[in-house]
Amino acid sequence: MCQLLGMNCATPTDITFSFRGFSQRAGITSDHCDGFGIAFFEDKACRLFVDNQSAVESPIAELIRNYPIKSRNVIAHIRKATQGKINLENSHPFSRELWGRQWIFAHNGDLHDFSPELAGRFTPVGNTDSELAFCYLLEQLVKRFGYEEPSLDQIFDVLIEISPQIAEHGTFNFCLSNGQALFSYAITKLHWLVREYPFKPAQLIDLDVEVDFSEVTTADDRVAVITTEPLTQNEVWTAFKPGEMILFQHGKPIRHAMSEIARLERERLDPSLRRVTLADHY
Amino acid sequence: MCQLLGMNCATPTDITFSFRGFSQRAGITSDHCDGFGIAFFEDKACRLFVDNQSAVESPIAELIRNYPIKSRNVIAHIRKATQGKINLENSHPFSRELWGRQWIFAHNGDLHDFSPELAGRFTPVGNTDSELAFCYLLEQLVKRFGYEEPSLDQIFDVLIEISPQIAEHGTFNFCLSNGQALFSYAITKLHWLVREYPFKPAQLIDLDVEVDFSEVTTADDRVAVITTEPLTQNEVWTAFKPGEMILFQHGKPIRHAMSEIARLERERLDPSLRRVTLADHY
């Protein structure tokens, strides 16, 4: 399995504090040593750093801990390989261009017997279940909207419909961003919080580091952090409910939905759609 | 205008020597200060580092100069902006996935009145003529081959046909790689050399640094380096002829063609194709 870290902000913000704690889990406080990656959006484009070395040992991770790249949307991932070799092509996050924007995706979980046929518009470069799921999601978006870029709400509607279908194959927790907003979905484990005015000190769990955010922020700042396991010990983290999807924009959740409900509604309208329940996977 | 650096190798090789000299041109020996980028392939995947700081000042460029990432195909670019803002989305090299491989492209030159309509399969994220040309080239490849991956020779045949059409809009020197091989094309300026056994010392032009490659190589190594302006003062660099395309694989040129000849041949078969000659652009 792997761990995810996402950040969505009202103003461009650096992630060095959270990443310092998170990257400790790549060998020191946990064993997610099989590569890491982090993507920083700047408007529609993004910088993607990946390495098949652990986030503890990689010189690239060291750069990230020390070089404050400011961004409104960040997705990071530390890998503990379950499927696919430990090489660059299997390192999350994955990226693809769609509608003139980069899209970035990272997955925590493990899918089984998931082998949808893809039309070829998006093809996995590596051989992980995760990149296949990403390509499948994007293909579904293109099937619905063609080459006309839809709104965030329209994208959310498709994701909340498709994600539980993928989750029927296993654990499917993810963070996805197109630089405008950050979509996150959890079947088993994901937590989030929002830091906003009045800011307070925060103390990392994985490292003896504290930052008093009131000293380094302005009233305009607001940051949502999404992560597999809480990163700080003195802040309140909210766990995602199983099947919950949250859309973050401007540093806060702007839309929630429970995929279970959406799926049951579809099945009520068309009983032929009925499949195993999500509960089978717990 | 910008400068290009490409490397194609028989065995995974690091580019630190060449990049040290090349990156001096981003503010010290020349004024290509408006961002830089470098892509390193590992099989079908690649690491892409881009920054809108100069390659002299960027901490990311400093990492590249000191962290020997080994790769068979590398493309780097230092930018002196002529079109498009100095921001991340306009930083070369550009990347797209096609046929389950990453494709990387960097351009030196300036295109005018180049505004082909794209179908949407590839859409520029930024607003440079260069990324538009890249998207157009890939779209032409998909038009010819659909979602069946063609051979390198088939790709070469399409590139040598399409590239001079783009070059009718201005200067079009480029390096393009899909991780298997490196395609390079020059209308005005590009140089190349091959380093192979028996290796010799090489002395950078832009920095007082010499490396004796015979001490750091084996007989299996072979490296082709492609660059806008020669990087070393004691090696023989060959200039591309105007309209020449060279395909490099396993550290050496495996195919050459002159686009002029290909174009004249097409025009002979179908006079309606006749356009202004490339000579109009000199």
XYZ file of C-alpha atoms in Angstrom, chain B:
282
model
C 15.570 32.104 -29.210
C 16.635 29.145 -27.143
C 19.265 26.481 -27.022
C 18.844 22.734 -27.192
C 20.804 19.839 -25.770
C 20.031 16.220 -26.550
C 21.814 13.018 -25.600
C 21.238 9.509 -26.898
C 23.300 6.666 -25.448
C 24.011 2.972 -25.902
C 24.055 2.458 -22.121
C 22.491 4.619 -19.387
C 24.803 7.607 -19.030
C 24.714 10.765 -16.960
C 24.713 14.179 -18.602
C 26.318 16.173 -15.784
C 29.410 17.120 -17.840
C 27.488 18.470 -20.837
C 24.798 20.086 -18.683
C 27.406 21.937 -16.630
C 28.695 23.647 -19.759
C 25.264 24.072 -21.347
C 23.680 25.669 -18.275
C 26.419 28.339 -18.166
C 24.664 29.823 -21.187
C 21.709 30.717 -18.973
C 23.251 33.965 -17.776
C 27.034 33.584 -17.723
C 28.374 32.819 -21.213
C 25.064 33.721 -22.892
C 21.672 35.170 -21.959
C 19.201 32.270 -22.131
C 17.778 33.079 -18.708
C 14.011 32.644 -19.132
C 13.606 29.209 -17.657
C 15.094 25.821 -18.332
C 14.030 22.221 -18.479
C 15.490 18.762 -18.801
C 13.900 15.368 -19.331
C 15.549 12.021 -18.561
C 13.999 8.869 -19.948
C 14.079 5.580 -18.103
C 12.621 3.117 -20.589
C 9.136 4.418 -21.528
C 8.799 6.831 -18.601
C 10.663 10.010 -17.938
C 11.552 12.524 -15.284
C 10.953 16.052 -16.390
C 12.450 18.948 -14.443
C 11.363 22.436 -15.428
C 11.831 25.794 -13.780
C 11.063 29.339 -14.799
C 14.249 30.431 -13.059
C 17.440 30.362 -15.130
C 19.574 27.228 -15.228
C 22.281 29.235 -13.450
C 20.119 30.273 -10.498
C 17.566 27.461 -10.199
C 18.079 25.049 -7.275
C 16.622 22.383 -9.570
C 19.382 22.982 -12.140
C 21.922 22.814 -9.322
C 20.514 19.392 -8.390
C 20.886 18.214 -12.020
C 24.507 19.382 -12.182
C 25.324 17.356 -9.069
C 23.004 14.333 -9.165
C 24.126 11.911 -11.893
C 20.810 10.627 -13.274
C 21.595 7.903 -15.805
C 19.516 7.757 -18.934
C 19.656 6.619 -22.574
C 17.716 9.638 -23.856
C 17.907 13.152 -22.461
C 16.563 16.438 -23.820
C 17.349 19.811 -22.223
C 16.440 23.369 -23.117
C 17.379 26.838 -21.926
C 14.949 29.545 -22.908
C 15.253 33.093 -24.136
C 11.604 34.010 -24.521
C 10.367 35.215 -27.904
C 6.721 34.118 -27.668
C 4.699 33.351 -24.536
C 5.197 34.498 -20.961
C 8.033 33.318 -18.727
C 6.048 30.835 -16.716
C 6.003 27.136 -16.065
C 3.468 26.216 -18.727
C 5.714 27.716 -21.406
C 8.879 25.969 -20.226
C 10.344 23.344 -22.545
C 10.662 20.412 -22.836
C 6.994 19.529 -23.265
C 5.649 16.055 -22.608
C 2.687 13.984 -23.754
C 1.791 10.304 -23.521
C 1.220 8.461 -26.798
C 1.072 4.689 -27.364
C 1.906 4.070 -23.705
C 5.154 6.039 -23.859
C 6.069 9.509 -22.787
C 7.104 11.787 -25.659
C 9.376 14.744 -24.996
C 9.919 17.713 -27.288
C 12.046 20.868 -27.180
C 12.236 23.509 -29.898
C 14.715 26.188 -30.852
C 13.339 28.851 -33.156
C 10.362 31.013 -33.750
C 7.239 30.271 -35.807
C 4.952 32.912 -37.298
C 1.366 32.585 -38.525
C 1.413 28.989 -37.403
C -2.054 28.223 -36.087
C -3.228 24.798 -37.233
C -6.597 23.664 -35.940
C -6.120 20.751 -33.580
C -8.732 18.043 -33.109
C -8.357 17.971 -29.304
C -6.360 14.765 -28.806
C -3.382 16.966 -27.869
C -3.995 20.517 -26.653
C -1.315 23.017 -25.660
C -1.262 23.851 -21.945
C 0.702 27.049 -22.481
C 0.744 29.532 -25.351
C 4.031 28.951 -27.178
C 4.405 28.238 -30.883
C 6.650 25.357 -29.768
C 4.085 23.386 -27.767
C 1.559 23.965 -30.558
C 4.034 22.486 -33.073
C 4.590 19.499 -30.758
C 0.846 18.865 -30.419
C 0.473 19.190 -34.192
C 3.271 16.676 -34.858
C 1.748 14.146 -32.452
C -1.706 14.663 -33.913
C -0.317 13.920 -37.376
C 1.233 10.710 -36.040
C -2.118 9.645 -34.564
C -3.873 10.537 -37.829
C -1.540 8.206 -39.711
C -1.253 5.331 -37.291
C -4.287 5.529 -35.009
C -3.710 3.720 -31.754
C -1.342 1.108 -33.236
C 2.233 2.011 -32.359
C 4.317 2.317 -35.544
C 8.035 1.558 -35.971
C 10.733 4.203 -35.571
C 11.168 4.238 -39.349
C 7.470 4.859 -39.877
C 7.572 7.717 -37.363
C 10.651 9.133 -39.098
C 8.846 9.055 -42.457
C 5.983 11.155 -41.078
C 8.266 13.594 -39.247
C 10.397 14.239 -42.315
C 7.230 14.987 -44.251
C 5.556 17.253 -41.653
C 8.564 19.129 -40.230
C 9.359 21.184 -43.357
C 5.694 22.232 -43.534
C 6.039 23.668 -40.030
C 9.433 25.149 -40.954
C 7.729 27.205 -43.634
C 6.482 29.331 -40.715
C 9.933 30.170 -39.387
C 12.857 28.526 -37.658
C 12.203 24.983 -36.562
C 15.065 23.112 -34.919
C 13.971 20.415 -32.503
C 14.802 17.347 -30.445
C 12.061 14.756 -29.908
C 12.244 11.447 -28.057
C 9.914 8.662 -27.036
C 12.545 6.928 -24.900
C 13.456 4.475 -27.684
C 15.416 6.909 -29.819
C 15.987 10.602 -30.409
C 14.771 12.442 -33.506
C 16.473 15.746 -34.280
C 15.790 18.219 -37.038
C 17.452 21.474 -37.973
C 16.600 24.278 -40.323
C 19.246 26.714 -39.121
C 21.484 25.438 -36.350
C 22.175 22.171 -34.579
C 25.425 20.216 -34.103
C 26.181 16.653 -33.117
C 29.030 14.317 -32.265
C 29.455 10.734 -31.101
C 31.781 9.800 -28.264
C 32.870 6.146 -28.386
C 35.820 3.862 -27.790
C 38.653 4.872 -27.762
C 37.445 7.733 -25.563
C 39.486 10.917 -25.166
C 39.551 13.981 -22.905
C 36.965 16.695 -23.601
C 37.278 20.335 -22.584
C 34.133 22.464 -22.125
C 33.932 25.807 -23.940
C 31.708 27.568 -21.383
C 33.517 26.509 -18.219
C 37.084 25.574 -17.374
C 36.310 21.877 -16.922
C 37.898 18.886 -18.598
C 36.907 15.228 -18.324
C 38.979 12.345 -19.627
C 36.201 10.033 -20.795
C 38.659 7.136 -21.158
C 38.819 7.040 -17.351
C 35.055 6.919 -16.751
C 33.780 4.722 -19.588
C 33.834 1.137 -20.789
C 34.129 -0.154 -24.347
C 30.336 -0.666 -24.411
C 29.597 3.029 -23.905
C 28.685 5.222 -26.831
C 27.048 8.614 -26.579
C 25.644 10.953 -29.199
C 25.317 14.585 -28.116
C 23.155 17.037 -30.055
C 23.346 20.749 -29.259
C 22.622 24.165 -30.728
C 26.224 25.342 -30.320
C 29.194 22.984 -29.740
C 29.912 22.378 -26.062
C 33.572 21.360 -26.223
C 36.592 22.960 -27.839
C 38.726 19.890 -28.595
C 36.170 17.601 -30.254
C 34.844 17.594 -33.816
C 31.190 18.654 -34.013
C 29.209 18.163 -37.205
C 26.681 20.828 -38.202
C 23.244 19.657 -39.379
C 22.581 20.634 -42.966
C 19.516 22.891 -43.394
C 16.484 20.594 -43.478
C 18.386 17.568 -42.161
C 16.730 15.087 -39.843
C 18.812 12.544 -37.936
C 17.522 9.627 -35.916
C 19.843 8.606 -33.079
C 19.624 5.232 -31.362
C 22.166 3.250 -29.303
C 24.390 6.345 -29.169
C 24.802 6.862 -32.912
C 22.947 8.180 -35.952
C 20.992 5.344 -37.546
C 19.157 7.302 -40.229
C 19.582 10.654 -41.979
C 17.305 12.407 -44.418
C 17.055 15.794 -46.048
C 13.544 17.146 -45.812
C 14.083 19.295 -48.898
C 14.509 16.197 -51.024
C 11.462 14.513 -49.527
C 9.390 17.625 -50.108
C 10.522 18.108 -53.713
C 9.672 14.501 -54.399
C 6.144 14.985 -53.058
C 5.741 18.138 -55.111
C 6.928 16.342 -58.240
C 4.179 13.763 -57.713
C 1.523 16.361 -56.889
C 2.269 19.913 -58.098
C -0.682 21.277 -56.081
C 1.468 20.754 -52.959
C 4.073 23.265 -54.137
C 4.681 26.096 -51.658
C 7.357 28.685 -50.931
C 10.807 27.143 -50.829
C 12.685 26.740 -47.594
C 15.342 29.055 -49.028
C 12.895 31.930 -48.527
C 13.583 31.692 -44.833
C 17.336 32.222 -44.862
